[in-house]
Short mmCIF file of C-alpha atoms in Angstrom, two decimals:
data_model
loop_
_atom_site.label_atom_id
_atom_site.label_comp_id
_atom_site.label_asym_id
_atom_site.label_seq_id
_atom_site.Cartn_x
_atom_site.Cartn_y
_atom_site.Cartn_z
CA UNK A 50 -29.06 -17.06 4.70
CA UNK A 51 -25.52 -17.62 5.56
CA UNK A 52 -22.70 -16.46 3.23
CA UNK A 53 -21.22 -19.81 2.64
CA UNK A 54 -24.83 -21.03 1.45
CA UNK A 55 -25.04 -18.12 -1.04
CA UNK A 56 -21.75 -19.14 -2.35
CA UNK A 57 -22.53 -22.86 -2.63
CA UNK A 58 -25.83 -22.09 -4.52
CA UNK A 59 -23.89 -19.93 -7.07
CA UNK A 60 -21.26 -22.57 -7.58
CA UNK A 61 -23.57 -25.13 -7.88
CA UNK A 62 -25.60 -23.50 -10.58
CA UNK A 63 -22.13 -22.90 -12.42
CA UNK A 64 -21.19 -26.63 -12.05
CA UNK A 65 -24.64 -27.57 -13.89
CA UNK A 66 -23.38 -25.44 -16.93
CA UNK A 67 -19.84 -26.76 -16.47
CA UNK A 68 -21.01 -30.31 -16.79
CA UNK A 69 -22.98 -29.04 -19.94
CA UNK A 70 -19.69 -27.69 -21.34
CA UNK A 71 -17.77 -30.90 -20.68
CA UNK A 72 -20.23 -32.88 -22.52
CA UNK A 73 -20.44 -30.69 -25.51
CA UNK A 74 -16.45 -30.52 -25.72
CA UNK A 75 -16.12 -34.45 -25.37
CA UNK A 76 -18.68 -34.87 -28.16
CA UNK A 77 -16.59 -32.74 -30.31
CA UNK A 78 -13.31 -34.35 -29.20
CA UNK A 79 -12.03 -30.91 -28.77
CA UNK A 80 -9.63 -30.03 -25.88
CA UNK A 81 -10.61 -26.55 -24.15
CA UNK A 82 -8.29 -24.41 -21.90
CA UNK A 83 -9.23 -21.59 -19.52
CA UNK A 84 -6.34 -18.92 -19.74
CA UNK A 85 -6.07 -17.17 -16.38
CA UNK A 86 -4.15 -14.09 -15.47
CA UNK A 87 -3.85 -10.53 -14.23
CA UNK A 88 -4.93 -7.74 -16.55
CA UNK A 89 -1.98 -7.06 -18.96
CA UNK A 90 0.27 -10.24 -18.45
CA UNK A 91 -0.17 -10.96 -22.28
CA UNK A 92 -2.93 -13.43 -22.74
CA UNK A 93 -4.28 -12.25 -25.89
CA UNK A 94 -0.75 -11.76 -27.34
CA UNK A 95 0.17 -15.39 -26.56
CA UNK A 96 -2.96 -16.40 -28.28
CA UNK A 97 -2.33 -14.55 -31.43
CA UNK A 98 1.27 -15.75 -31.69
CA UNK A 99 0.22 -19.33 -31.17
CA UNK A 100 -2.55 -19.02 -33.84
CA UNK A 101 -0.10 -17.61 -36.16
CA UNK A 102 2.72 -19.82 -35.56
CA UNK A 103 0.39 -23.01 -35.57
CA UNK A 104 -1.50 -21.82 -38.66
CA UNK A 105 -1.80 -25.06 -41.08
CA UNK A 106 -1.32 -27.62 -38.34
CA UNK A 107 -3.69 -26.78 -35.26
CA UNK A 108 -6.93 -24.97 -35.84
CA UNK A 109 -7.66 -22.79 -32.65
CA UNK A 110 -11.04 -21.20 -31.74
CA UNK A 111 -11.22 -18.49 -28.92
CA UNK A 112 -13.82 -17.32 -26.41
CA UNK A 113 -12.90 -13.90 -25.12
CA UNK A 114 -14.21 -12.79 -21.69
CA UNK A 115 -14.07 -9.09 -20.90
CA UNK A 116 -15.63 -6.67 -18.67
CA UNK A 117 -16.38 -4.60 -21.81
CA UNK A 118 -14.93 -3.74 -25.31
CA UNK A 119 -14.32 -6.21 -27.96
CA UNK A 120 -10.72 -5.18 -28.23
CA UNK A 121 -9.38 -8.80 -27.73
CA UNK A 122 -11.84 -10.42 -30.00
CA UNK A 123 -10.79 -8.17 -32.74
CA UNK A 124 -7.18 -9.13 -32.30
CA UNK A 125 -7.83 -12.84 -32.54
CA UNK A 126 -10.23 -12.27 -35.63
CA UNK A 127 -7.15 -10.22 -37.28
CA UNK A 128 -5.19 -13.41 -36.98
CA UNK A 129 -7.78 -15.27 -38.91
CA UNK A 130 -9.37 -17.33 -36.22
CA UNK A 131 -12.72 -17.59 -35.02
CA UNK A 132 -13.44 -15.49 -31.73
CA UNK A 133 -16.73 -15.22 -29.67
CA UNK A 134 -16.59 -12.11 -27.42
CA UNK A 135 -18.28 -12.20 -24.00
CA UNK A 136 -18.77 -8.95 -22.09
CA UNK A 137 -19.30 -9.66 -18.43
CA UNK A 138 -20.54 -5.94 -17.69
CA UNK A 139 -18.47 -5.44 -14.63
CA UNK A 140 -18.46 -9.24 -13.44
CA UNK A 141 -14.99 -10.11 -12.41
CA UNK A 142 -14.89 -13.67 -13.98
CA UNK A 143 -16.56 -15.81 -16.73
CA UNK A 144 -19.46 -18.06 -15.62
CA UNK A 145 -20.09 -21.55 -17.28
CA UNK A 146 -23.32 -20.49 -18.41
CA UNK A 147 -21.84 -17.48 -20.25
CA UNK A 148 -19.37 -19.95 -21.95
CA UNK A 149 -22.21 -22.44 -22.67
CA UNK A 150 -23.94 -19.73 -25.14
CA UNK A 151 -20.36 -18.81 -26.51
CA UNK A 152 -19.41 -22.47 -27.29
CA UNK A 153 -22.44 -22.88 -29.21
CA UNK A 154 -21.53 -20.20 -31.72
CA UNK A 155 -17.95 -21.72 -32.54
CA UNK A 156 -17.37 -23.81 -35.75
CA UNK A 157 -16.32 -26.98 -34.10
CA UNK A 158 -16.10 -28.83 -37.35
CA UNK A 159 -13.11 -26.61 -38.25
CA UNK A 160 -11.51 -26.51 -34.90
CA UNK A 161 -8.85 -28.70 -33.10
CA UNK A 162 -8.73 -26.70 -29.82
CA UNK A 163 -10.63 -23.98 -27.98
CA UNK A 164 -9.11 -21.43 -25.69
CA UNK A 165 -11.47 -19.37 -23.27
CA UNK A 166 -9.39 -16.29 -22.30
CA UNK A 167 -11.07 -15.31 -19.01
CA UNK A 168 -11.38 -11.80 -17.66
CA UNK A 169 -7.95 -10.39 -16.34
CA UNK A 170 -8.02 -11.28 -12.68
CA UNK A 171 -5.56 -13.57 -10.73
CA UNK A 172 -8.20 -14.40 -7.85
CA UNK A 173 -11.83 -14.82 -8.83
CA UNK A 174 -11.99 -16.81 -12.17
CA UNK A 175 -9.80 -19.76 -10.23
CA UNK A 176 -13.06 -20.67 -8.30
CA UNK A 177 -15.45 -20.93 -11.29
CA UNK A 178 -15.02 -24.35 -13.29
CA UNK A 179 -16.10 -23.75 -17.07
CA UNK A 180 -15.98 -27.26 -18.08
CA UNK A 181 -12.33 -26.73 -19.55
CA UNK A 182 -9.80 -29.55 -19.72
CA UNK A 183 -7.40 -27.55 -17.81
CA UNK A 184 -6.44 -24.10 -16.67
CA UNK A 185 -3.37 -22.30 -17.95
CA UNK A 186 -1.96 -19.45 -15.76
CA UNK A 187 0.04 -16.73 -17.31
CA UNK A 188 2.40 -14.29 -15.19
CA UNK A 189 4.41 -11.72 -16.45
CA UNK A 190 8.04 -11.22 -15.35
CA UNK A 191 7.02 -7.52 -14.62
CA UNK A 192 4.53 -8.69 -12.16
CA UNK A 193 7.28 -10.04 -9.70
CA UNK A 194 8.38 -13.17 -8.55
CA UNK A 195 6.21 -13.42 -5.36
CA UNK A 196 2.98 -13.93 -7.19
CA UNK A 197 2.57 -17.73 -6.57
CA UNK A 198 3.14 -17.34 -2.77
CA UNK A 199 0.68 -14.56 -2.67
CA UNK A 200 -2.04 -15.82 -5.10
CA UNK A 201 -1.70 -19.66 -4.49
CA UNK A 202 -5.12 -20.87 -5.73
CA UNK A 203 -4.73 -20.29 -9.44
CA UNK A 204 -1.11 -21.78 -9.55
CA UNK A 205 -2.48 -24.77 -7.43
CA UNK A 206 -5.15 -25.61 -9.97
CA UNK A 207 -3.30 -24.87 -13.29
CA UNK A 208 -1.85 -27.66 -15.61
CA UNK A 209 0.45 -25.07 -17.18
CA UNK A 210 2.28 -21.88 -16.15
CA UNK A 211 3.39 -19.61 -19.01
CA UNK A 212 5.91 -17.16 -17.56
CA UNK A 213 5.61 -14.40 -19.99
CA UNK A 214 7.73 -11.50 -21.25
CA UNK A 215 10.93 -13.23 -20.71
CA UNK A 216 12.36 -10.62 -23.20
CA UNK A 217 12.19 -7.95 -20.39
CA UNK A 218 14.93 -10.01 -18.38
CA UNK A 219 17.18 -10.73 -21.30
CA UNK A 220 16.72 -6.97 -22.89
CA UNK A 221 18.04 -3.87 -21.36
CA UNK A 222 15.72 -3.41 -18.81
CA UNK A 223 16.20 -3.89 -15.04
CA UNK A 224 13.36 -6.26 -13.86
CA UNK A 225 14.01 -8.08 -10.50
CA UNK A 226 12.53 -11.47 -11.11
CA UNK A 227 13.91 -14.90 -10.10
CA UNK A 228 12.64 -17.62 -12.27
CA UNK A 229 13.70 -20.24 -9.94
CA UNK A 230 11.76 -18.75 -7.06
CA UNK A 231 8.68 -18.96 -9.21
CA UNK A 232 9.35 -22.51 -10.21
CA UNK A 233 9.94 -23.71 -6.67
CA UNK A 234 6.85 -21.75 -5.18
CA UNK A 235 4.45 -22.99 -7.89
CA UNK A 236 5.63 -26.63 -7.73
CA UNK A 237 5.20 -26.46 -3.82
CA UNK A 238 1.53 -25.76 -4.76
CA UNK A 239 1.34 -28.26 -7.72
CA UNK A 240 4.05 -30.90 -8.22
CA UNK A 241 2.59 -31.67 -11.88
CA UNK A 242 2.50 -28.01 -13.07
CA UNK A 243 4.27 -27.57 -16.51
CA UNK A 244 6.35 -24.31 -16.47
CA UNK A 245 7.17 -22.61 -20.08
CA UNK A 246 9.29 -19.50 -19.61
CA UNK A 247 8.29 -17.60 -22.93
CA UNK A 248 8.39 -14.32 -24.84
CA UNK A 249 4.97 -13.98 -26.90
CA UNK A 250 6.67 -10.91 -28.42
CA UNK A 251 10.07 -12.57 -29.55
CA UNK A 252 8.78 -16.06 -29.84
CA UNK A 253 11.59 -17.19 -27.27
CA UNK A 254 10.46 -20.49 -25.75
CA UNK A 255 7.19 -20.69 -27.39
CA UNK A 256 8.01 -24.08 -28.96
CA UNK A 257 7.76 -26.00 -25.79
CA UNK A 258 4.29 -24.54 -25.28
CA UNK A 259 3.43 -25.55 -28.77
CA UNK A 260 4.51 -29.11 -28.27
CA UNK A 261 2.58 -29.50 -25.31
CA UNK A 262 -0.38 -28.27 -27.04
CA UNK A 263 -0.12 -30.53 -29.90
CA UNK A 264 0.27 -33.35 -27.60
CA UNK A 265 -3.17 -32.35 -25.98
CA UNK A 266 -4.88 -32.36 -29.38
CA UNK A 267 -3.41 -35.89 -30.18
CA UNK A 268 -4.47 -37.21 -26.95
CA UNK A 269 -8.06 -36.66 -27.61
CA UNK A 270 -7.99 -38.09 -31.24
CA UNK B 23 -33.55 -14.49 -3.22
CA UNK B 24 -32.55 -12.58 -6.37
CA UNK B 25 -28.80 -12.08 -7.26
CA UNK B 26 -29.07 -8.32 -7.12
CA UNK B 27 -30.83 -8.57 -3.42
CA UNK B 28 -27.71 -10.38 -2.14
CA UNK B 29 -25.35 -7.97 -3.67
CA UNK B 30 -27.25 -5.21 -1.98
CA UNK B 31 -27.29 -6.81 1.44
CA UNK B 32 -23.48 -7.38 1.06
CA UNK B 33 -22.77 -3.68 0.07
CA UNK B 34 -25.13 -2.52 2.54
CA UNK B 35 -23.50 -4.29 5.34
CA UNK B 36 -20.06 -2.95 4.04
CA UNK B 37 -21.52 0.56 4.02
CA UNK B 38 -22.01 0.42 7.82
CA UNK B 39 -18.45 -0.12 8.60
CA UNK B 40 -17.29 2.20 5.75
CA UNK B 41 -19.04 4.92 7.84
CA UNK B 42 -17.47 3.98 10.94
CA UNK B 43 -14.00 4.28 9.30
CA UNK B 44 -15.15 7.67 7.80
CA UNK B 45 -15.84 9.06 11.49
CA UNK B 46 -12.70 7.34 12.93
CA UNK B 47 -10.44 9.00 10.25
CA UNK B 48 -12.29 12.30 10.62
CA UNK B 49 -11.94 12.22 14.24
CA UNK B 50 -8.10 11.93 13.76
CA UNK B 51 -7.96 14.40 10.99
CA UNK B 52 -6.11 11.86 9.03
CA UNK B 53 -6.59 11.31 5.41
CA UNK B 54 -6.79 7.67 4.07
CA UNK B 55 -6.37 6.58 0.50
CA UNK B 56 -7.14 3.11 -0.98
CA UNK B 57 -4.62 1.99 -3.49
CA UNK B 58 -6.17 -0.51 -6.02
CA UNK B 59 -4.34 -2.24 -8.92
CA UNK B 60 -3.52 -5.34 -10.67
CA UNK B 61 -1.22 -7.79 -9.07
CA UNK B 62 2.41 -6.55 -9.49
CA UNK B 63 1.91 -3.13 -10.86
CA UNK B 64 4.21 -2.00 -7.75
CA UNK B 65 1.65 -0.56 -5.11
CA UNK B 66 4.15 -1.82 -2.11
CA UNK B 67 7.39 -0.41 -4.10
CA UNK B 68 5.38 3.00 -4.26
CA UNK B 69 4.53 2.97 -0.75
CA UNK B 70 8.03 1.85 0.44
CA UNK B 71 9.76 4.81 -1.55
CA UNK B 72 7.13 7.23 -0.60
CA UNK B 73 7.83 6.34 3.22
CA UNK B 74 11.57 6.79 2.56
CA UNK B 75 11.37 10.08 0.63
CA UNK B 76 8.89 11.76 2.98
CA UNK B 77 10.54 10.48 6.16
CA UNK B 78 10.88 13.44 8.49
CA UNK B 79 7.92 15.38 6.71
CA UNK B 80 4.87 13.20 6.43
CA UNK B 81 4.22 10.04 8.76
CA UNK B 82 2.71 7.17 7.10
CA UNK B 83 0.88 4.16 8.31
CA UNK B 84 -0.26 1.36 6.07
CA UNK B 85 -2.95 -1.37 6.18
CA UNK B 86 -1.86 -4.16 3.83
CA UNK B 87 -4.34 -6.45 2.11
CA UNK B 88 -3.27 -9.80 0.91
CA UNK B 89 -5.02 -13.25 0.32
CA UNK B 90 -2.33 -14.74 2.28
CA UNK B 91 1.47 -14.07 3.42
CA UNK B 92 2.58 -11.03 5.32
CA UNK B 93 5.31 -10.35 2.62
CA UNK B 94 3.95 -6.80 1.99
CA UNK B 95 3.66 -5.76 5.54
CA UNK B 96 7.12 -6.95 6.26
CA UNK B 97 8.41 -4.52 3.37
CA UNK B 98 6.52 -1.66 4.89
CA UNK B 99 8.02 -2.29 8.50
CA UNK B 100 11.51 -2.64 7.10
CA UNK B 101 10.93 1.07 5.97
CA UNK B 102 10.30 1.98 9.56
CA UNK B 103 6.52 2.71 8.96
CA UNK B 104 3.71 1.07 11.18
CA UNK B 105 1.81 -1.78 8.98
CA UNK B 106 -1.10 -3.87 9.92
CA UNK B 107 -1.56 -7.12 7.69
CA UNK B 108 -4.86 -8.30 6.56
CA UNK B 109 -4.98 -11.82 5.24
CA UNK B 110 -8.52 -12.36 3.36
CA UNK B 111 -7.86 -16.26 3.14
CA UNK B 112 -9.03 -16.18 -0.61
CA UNK B 113 -11.30 -13.19 -0.77
CA UNK B 114 -10.73 -10.88 -3.70
CA UNK B 115 -10.83 -7.65 -2.01
CA UNK B 116 -10.93 -5.78 1.38
CA UNK B 117 -14.17 -5.22 3.30
CA UNK B 118 -14.78 -2.06 5.26
CA UNK B 119 -15.15 -4.45 8.38
CA UNK B 120 -11.73 -5.78 8.07
CA UNK B 121 -10.29 -2.47 7.64
CA UNK B 122 -12.27 -1.26 10.73
CA UNK B 123 -10.47 -3.70 12.91
CA UNK B 124 -7.10 -3.09 11.53
CA UNK B 125 -7.48 1.02 11.69
CA UNK B 126 -7.88 0.31 15.49
CA UNK B 127 -4.57 -1.23 15.56
CA UNK B 128 -2.87 1.97 14.06
CA UNK B 129 -0.92 4.54 16.10
CA UNK B 130 -2.89 7.64 14.92
CA UNK B 131 -1.29 10.15 17.34
CA UNK B 132 2.03 9.51 15.36
CA UNK B 133 0.55 9.48 11.76
CA UNK B 134 -0.26 12.07 9.19
CA UNK B 135 -1.78 9.82 6.51
CA UNK B 136 -2.96 6.26 6.24
CA UNK B 137 -2.72 4.03 2.98
CA UNK B 138 -4.81 0.93 2.41
CA UNK B 139 -3.15 -1.34 -0.03
CA UNK B 140 -5.83 -3.34 -1.26
CA UNK B 141 -5.72 -7.04 -2.76
CA UNK B 142 -4.18 -7.02 -6.16
CA UNK B 143 -7.25 -7.13 -8.39
CA UNK B 144 -8.25 -4.38 -10.82
CA UNK B 145 -11.83 -5.39 -10.86
CA UNK B 146 -13.54 -6.19 -7.27
CA UNK B 147 -11.97 -3.86 -4.91
CA UNK B 148 -13.47 -0.82 -6.84
CA UNK B 149 -17.04 -2.03 -5.82
CA UNK B 150 -16.27 -1.74 -1.84
CA UNK B 151 -15.97 1.68 -0.03
CA UNK B 152 -13.82 1.27 2.77
CA UNK B 153 -14.42 4.85 4.24
CA UNK B 154 -11.48 6.18 2.52
CA UNK B 155 -10.85 9.87 1.39
CA UNK B 156 -9.94 8.56 -2.09
CA UNK B 157 -9.04 5.84 -4.27
CA UNK B 158 -5.61 5.79 -6.09
CA UNK B 159 -5.29 3.25 -9.00
CA UNK B 160 -1.78 2.17 -10.13
CA UNK B 161 -1.18 0.95 -13.75
CA UNK B 162 2.12 -0.30 -14.75
CA UNK B 163 3.37 0.46 -18.31
CA UNK B 164 3.92 -3.43 -18.76
CA UNK B 165 0.18 -4.04 -18.35
CA UNK B 166 -0.66 -2.12 -21.76
CA UNK B 167 -2.28 1.09 -22.45
CA UNK B 168 -5.65 -0.32 -22.96
CA UNK B 169 -6.50 -1.03 -19.27
CA UNK B 170 -8.73 2.12 -18.73
CA UNK B 171 -10.82 1.10 -21.69
CA UNK B 172 -11.13 -2.47 -20.56
CA UNK B 173 -11.61 -2.12 -16.87
CA UNK B 174 -13.42 1.47 -16.53
CA UNK B 175 -14.73 1.20 -13.06
CA UNK B 176 -11.84 1.75 -11.13
CA UNK B 177 -10.41 4.58 -13.60
CA UNK B 178 -13.77 6.40 -13.21
CA UNK B 179 -13.82 6.16 -9.44
CA UNK B 180 -10.00 7.15 -8.51
CA UNK B 181 -8.99 10.59 -7.60
CA UNK B 182 -5.27 9.80 -8.84
CA UNK B 183 -3.79 7.40 -11.45
CA UNK B 184 0.05 6.35 -10.86
CA UNK B 185 1.29 5.10 -14.11
CA UNK B 186 4.32 3.22 -12.81
CA UNK B 187 7.45 1.60 -14.09
CA UNK B 188 8.21 4.32 -16.57
CA UNK B 189 11.68 3.32 -16.51
CA UNK B 190 10.61 0.28 -18.64
CA UNK B 191 9.80 2.72 -21.46
CA UNK B 192 12.94 5.15 -21.10
CA UNK B 193 15.15 2.07 -20.52
CA UNK B 194 16.53 -0.53 -23.23
CA UNK B 195 13.19 -2.76 -23.27
CA UNK B 196 10.58 -2.67 -26.01
CA UNK B 197 7.51 -1.94 -24.12
CA UNK B 198 4.48 -0.83 -26.36
CA UNK B 199 2.68 1.82 -24.19
CA UNK B 200 1.01 4.88 -25.27
CA UNK B 201 0.73 7.22 -22.34
CA UNK B 202 -1.32 9.70 -24.45
CA UNK B 203 -3.86 6.97 -24.91
CA UNK B 204 -4.18 6.27 -21.16
CA UNK B 205 -4.47 9.79 -20.45
CA UNK B 206 -7.33 10.27 -22.91
CA UNK B 207 -9.25 7.06 -22.01
CA UNK B 208 -8.93 7.91 -18.20
CA UNK B 209 -10.20 11.52 -18.64
CA UNK B 210 -13.08 10.14 -20.88
CA UNK B 211 -14.04 8.28 -17.81
CA UNK B 212 -13.20 10.74 -15.12
CA UNK B 213 -12.31 14.37 -16.01
CA UNK B 214 -10.77 15.32 -12.75
CA UNK B 215 -8.52 12.47 -12.27
CA UNK B 216 -4.84 13.50 -11.52
CA UNK B 217 -2.44 11.54 -13.50
CA UNK B 218 1.52 11.01 -12.50
CA UNK B 219 3.62 8.97 -14.63
CA UNK B 220 6.25 7.78 -12.24
CA UNK B 221 8.97 5.18 -11.39
CA UNK B 222 9.17 3.90 -7.95
CA UNK B 223 12.30 2.06 -8.80
CA UNK B 224 14.25 5.19 -10.24
CA UNK B 225 12.19 7.91 -8.38
CA UNK B 226 11.38 9.54 -11.65
CA UNK B 227 8.01 11.85 -11.47
CA UNK B 228 7.50 10.87 -7.84
CA UNK B 229 7.83 14.60 -6.49
CA UNK B 230 4.45 15.42 -8.26
CA UNK B 231 2.74 12.66 -6.23
CA UNK B 232 4.59 13.86 -2.93
CA UNK B 233 3.17 17.20 -3.67
CA UNK B 234 -0.38 15.93 -4.15
CA UNK B 235 -0.11 13.99 -0.95
CA UNK B 236 1.31 16.99 1.04
CA UNK B 237 -1.71 19.07 0.17
CA UNK B 238 -4.03 16.43 1.11
CA UNK B 239 -2.36 16.44 4.45
CA UNK B 240 -2.37 20.25 4.83
CA UNK B 241 -5.95 20.37 3.72
CA UNK B 242 -7.37 18.40 6.71
CA UNK B 243 -5.49 20.56 9.31
#
């Protein structure tokens, strides 16, 4: 069996569950975003701040993907949002089937939006559709400004790029990062991508992200 | 065909080439290390500084693995070291077969050590032996101190952990990172792992890493 056929079969089986997830989310009129990044770019911190800052206006549920541990789901629950933890036991990305089982555990009647935090990996998760309404890629300024050029697939496929840890540029540290290079390289791959420079730690720039999210929720109502 | 059998076949084919690489490296009495980390943790910057600081004592050759671009190989060549670029065209890790073709292009007669810089990915590369003498995992302090717990495989398999960007802790930035937690979690997975906190930018801590490397070269002579 040729390598490409194996790949097609795996992706085909995944697509069946992605379709089921799309139907389930449409039935609940709940937008769902798949957040993808390298390990440690700040996905969970962004979610925790977003949950806290939007408390009372947008109700957020989270599916947490990790190889192991439930550290991230515990952080989400501490922010008073429902979280379902998936442990992939070594696998480098979430599958639509795993997400399907997790979606069924979420209390949709009391949710306005669902985030799926994928396994920390800038490569593999971009190849697996989960039935989401869009992908969000997070890049920390500490990772360097060459990442859209070197890891193009996820930047080409995402609706939003959150450039996180902007506080490292404005603080006392010496971080070399050219935001304009990132903008230019990301837009070359994806003309429509929304780019929000933020710091989930200080709150800098988060309002533009909240406005975008709020519009996504309104569009489905 | 069950999923586990496909995985075994791919890993089995990889092992044939890993064996060839081991033989080739042993014939040249040249130690070879496979450097693995998340994107943007500073693998290339560590290599460039190591090449410059050891110039005249240890001669270094590099195999660069990237999904696309030859940005990293150009940085190595600018430091006057031979570099062979592998572009994986989307694949999330280097295979031993790719490394075998690259090794044949290196000028072993004028080299004391070979580094393989893997694709930036903290998950997949840990599963593919390349025939190396050991794995080196790099973790940037900006990625957070929970990474050994959340991505255990590579920490369990590595001979050395370089904790990079230590300058972000000692500078003016507010980075939350508990080095003792990282040490404890990494040693729980791997009692013998050598841990060197470094900054490839400022040079802080690099001498311990150079001493370790020098010992590896001497041991094979």
